[in-house]
Short mmCIF file of C-alpha atoms in Angstrom, two decimals:
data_model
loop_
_atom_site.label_atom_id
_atom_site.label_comp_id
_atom_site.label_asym_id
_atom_site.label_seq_id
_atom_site.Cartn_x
_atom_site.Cartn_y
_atom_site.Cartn_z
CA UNK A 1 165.15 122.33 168.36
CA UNK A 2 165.63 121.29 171.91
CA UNK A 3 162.58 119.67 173.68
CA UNK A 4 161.03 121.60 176.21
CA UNK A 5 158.14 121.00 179.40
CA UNK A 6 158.35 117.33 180.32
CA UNK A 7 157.49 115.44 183.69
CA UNK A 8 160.95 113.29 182.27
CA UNK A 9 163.64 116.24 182.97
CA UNK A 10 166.10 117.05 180.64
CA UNK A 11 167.92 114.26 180.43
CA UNK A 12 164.79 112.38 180.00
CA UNK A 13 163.69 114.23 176.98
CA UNK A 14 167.13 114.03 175.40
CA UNK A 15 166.65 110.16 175.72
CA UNK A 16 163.07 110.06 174.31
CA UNK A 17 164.33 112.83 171.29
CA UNK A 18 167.42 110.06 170.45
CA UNK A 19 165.26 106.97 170.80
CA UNK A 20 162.49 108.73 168.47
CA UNK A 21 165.04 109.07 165.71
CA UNK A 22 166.12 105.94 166.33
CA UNK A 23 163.06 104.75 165.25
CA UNK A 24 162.13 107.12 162.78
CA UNK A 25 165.13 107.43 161.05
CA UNK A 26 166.80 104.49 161.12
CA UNK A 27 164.40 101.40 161.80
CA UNK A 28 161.20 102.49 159.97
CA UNK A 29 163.01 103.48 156.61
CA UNK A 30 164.64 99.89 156.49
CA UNK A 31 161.13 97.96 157.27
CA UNK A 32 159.68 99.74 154.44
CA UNK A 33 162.89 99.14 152.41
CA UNK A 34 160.83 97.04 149.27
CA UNK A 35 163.19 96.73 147.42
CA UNK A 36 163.99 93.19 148.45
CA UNK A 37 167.75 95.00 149.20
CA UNK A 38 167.95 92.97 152.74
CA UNK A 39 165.64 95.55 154.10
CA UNK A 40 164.46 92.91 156.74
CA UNK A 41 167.73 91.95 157.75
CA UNK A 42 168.92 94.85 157.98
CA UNK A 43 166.45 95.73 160.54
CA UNK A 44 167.65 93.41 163.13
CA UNK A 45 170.40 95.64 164.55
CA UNK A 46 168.50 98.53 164.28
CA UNK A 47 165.50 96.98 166.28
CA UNK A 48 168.07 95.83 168.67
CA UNK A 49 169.68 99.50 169.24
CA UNK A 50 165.81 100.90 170.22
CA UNK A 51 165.14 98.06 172.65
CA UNK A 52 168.60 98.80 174.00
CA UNK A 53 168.36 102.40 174.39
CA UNK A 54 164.26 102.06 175.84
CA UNK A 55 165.80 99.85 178.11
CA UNK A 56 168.18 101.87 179.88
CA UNK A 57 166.01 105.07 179.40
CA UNK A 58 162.90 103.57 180.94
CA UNK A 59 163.41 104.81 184.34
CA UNK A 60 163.58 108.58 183.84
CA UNK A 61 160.10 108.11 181.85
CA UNK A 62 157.97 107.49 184.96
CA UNK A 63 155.06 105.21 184.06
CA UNK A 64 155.72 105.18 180.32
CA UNK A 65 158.74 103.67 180.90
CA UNK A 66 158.09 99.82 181.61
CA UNK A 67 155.11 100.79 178.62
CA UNK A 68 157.74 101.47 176.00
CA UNK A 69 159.62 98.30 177.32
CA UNK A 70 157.25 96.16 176.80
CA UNK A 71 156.57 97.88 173.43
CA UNK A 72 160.07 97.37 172.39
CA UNK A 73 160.17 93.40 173.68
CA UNK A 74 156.67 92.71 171.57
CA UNK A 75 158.53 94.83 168.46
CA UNK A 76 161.15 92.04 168.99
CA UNK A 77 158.88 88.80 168.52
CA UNK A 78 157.22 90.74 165.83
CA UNK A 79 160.45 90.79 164.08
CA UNK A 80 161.15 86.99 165.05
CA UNK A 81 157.62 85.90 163.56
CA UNK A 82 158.21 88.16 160.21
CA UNK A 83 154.80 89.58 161.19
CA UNK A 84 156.46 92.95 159.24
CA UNK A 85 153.16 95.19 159.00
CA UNK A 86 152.25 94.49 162.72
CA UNK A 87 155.94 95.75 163.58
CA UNK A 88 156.22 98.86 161.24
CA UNK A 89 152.79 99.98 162.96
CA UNK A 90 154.00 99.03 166.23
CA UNK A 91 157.38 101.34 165.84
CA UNK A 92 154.88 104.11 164.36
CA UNK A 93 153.40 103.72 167.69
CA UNK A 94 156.52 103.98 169.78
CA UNK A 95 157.82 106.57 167.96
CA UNK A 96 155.00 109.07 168.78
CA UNK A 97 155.11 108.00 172.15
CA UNK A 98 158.95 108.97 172.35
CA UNK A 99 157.86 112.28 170.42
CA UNK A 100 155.41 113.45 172.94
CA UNK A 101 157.74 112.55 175.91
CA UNK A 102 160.33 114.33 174.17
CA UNK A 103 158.47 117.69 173.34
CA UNK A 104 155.37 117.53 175.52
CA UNK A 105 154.31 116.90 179.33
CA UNK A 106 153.66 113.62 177.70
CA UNK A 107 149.82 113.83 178.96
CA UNK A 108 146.85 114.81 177.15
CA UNK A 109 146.30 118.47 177.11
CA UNK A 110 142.79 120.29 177.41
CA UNK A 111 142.16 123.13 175.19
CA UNK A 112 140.86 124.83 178.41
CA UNK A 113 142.99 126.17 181.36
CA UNK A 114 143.09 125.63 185.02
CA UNK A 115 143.10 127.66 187.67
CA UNK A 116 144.46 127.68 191.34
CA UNK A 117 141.24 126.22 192.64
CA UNK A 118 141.04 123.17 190.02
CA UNK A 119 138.40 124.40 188.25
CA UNK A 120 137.72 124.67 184.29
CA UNK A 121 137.97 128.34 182.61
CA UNK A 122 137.29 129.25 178.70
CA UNK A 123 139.51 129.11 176.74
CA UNK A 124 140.50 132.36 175.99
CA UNK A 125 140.65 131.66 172.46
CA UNK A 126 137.28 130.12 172.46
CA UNK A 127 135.69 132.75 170.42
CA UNK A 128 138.24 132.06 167.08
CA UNK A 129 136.86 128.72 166.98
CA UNK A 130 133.14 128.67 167.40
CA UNK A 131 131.35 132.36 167.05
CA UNK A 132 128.48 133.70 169.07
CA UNK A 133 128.97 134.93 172.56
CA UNK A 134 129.55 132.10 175.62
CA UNK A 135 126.08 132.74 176.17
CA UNK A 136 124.81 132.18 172.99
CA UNK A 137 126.83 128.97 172.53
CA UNK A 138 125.81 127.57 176.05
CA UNK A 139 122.35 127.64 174.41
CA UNK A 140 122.96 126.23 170.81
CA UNK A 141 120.48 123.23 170.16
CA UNK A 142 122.23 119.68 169.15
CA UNK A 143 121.42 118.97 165.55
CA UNK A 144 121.32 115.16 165.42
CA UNK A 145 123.79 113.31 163.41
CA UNK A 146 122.98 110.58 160.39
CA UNK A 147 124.10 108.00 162.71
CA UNK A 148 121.34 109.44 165.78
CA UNK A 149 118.53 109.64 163.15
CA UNK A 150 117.67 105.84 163.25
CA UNK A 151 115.65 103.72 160.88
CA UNK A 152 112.75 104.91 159.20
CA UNK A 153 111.49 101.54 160.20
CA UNK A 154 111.84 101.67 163.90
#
């Protein structure tokens, strides 16, 4: 599958796609390694490849760039302190970050759509998720959750 719709180019997404299975599949597999088979040394090199290839990636990646940088440089003193959970949830972290730079615009989508002017339209799937006409849902009443209720004290 070839990543697709970036603001990092082609060459960018490549880079993010090959630094995500960096992570994924090779560095997280040997920092949950249990097994007490030198899991944790083993993970030295491979921590030291995904620094390495963040590093010299980092500029077609715009602002997320010197982010995953200094991701990769804290994933290294994690490793130095043996703070091991801290690090495997800091790669999870860097690893979805590569993901969405890889197959997304690497910014948070909206369910609705834009137009020419800058202004919010439905969705045009809107009605497969909540029923009732747009008019009828503009109107709906808010039911108040448990957590709005309060005390029966107060």
């Amino acid at each position: 599958m070839r990543p697709v719709n970036s603001t990092a180019g082609p060459a960018g997404q490549q880079a993010a796609w090959e630094a995500y299975l960096a992570v994924t599949v090779g560095l997280l597999p040997v920092l949950y390694d249990e097994n007490g088979s030198g899991g944790w040394e083993r993970a030295n090199p491979r921590l030291g490849g995904v620094a390495i290839r963040i590093r010299r990636s980092a500029p077609m990646w715009d602002q997320d760039g010197p982010m995953l940088v200094a991701a990769a440089d804290s994933a290294i003193r994690l490793y130095r302190n043996g703070d091991q959970p801290a690090l495997i949830g800091l790669a999870h972290a860097i690893a979805h970050r590569l993901f969405q730079l890889a197959y997304t615009s690497g910014r948070p989508q909206h369910p609705a759509q834009h137009d020419q002017n800058g202004t919010w339209n439905e969705h045009p799937d809107r009605s497969i998720d909540e029923p009732g006409t747009p008019q009828q849902r503009a109107t709906r009443q808010h039911r108040p959750q448990d957590h709005e209720k309060g005390n029966d004290n107060d």
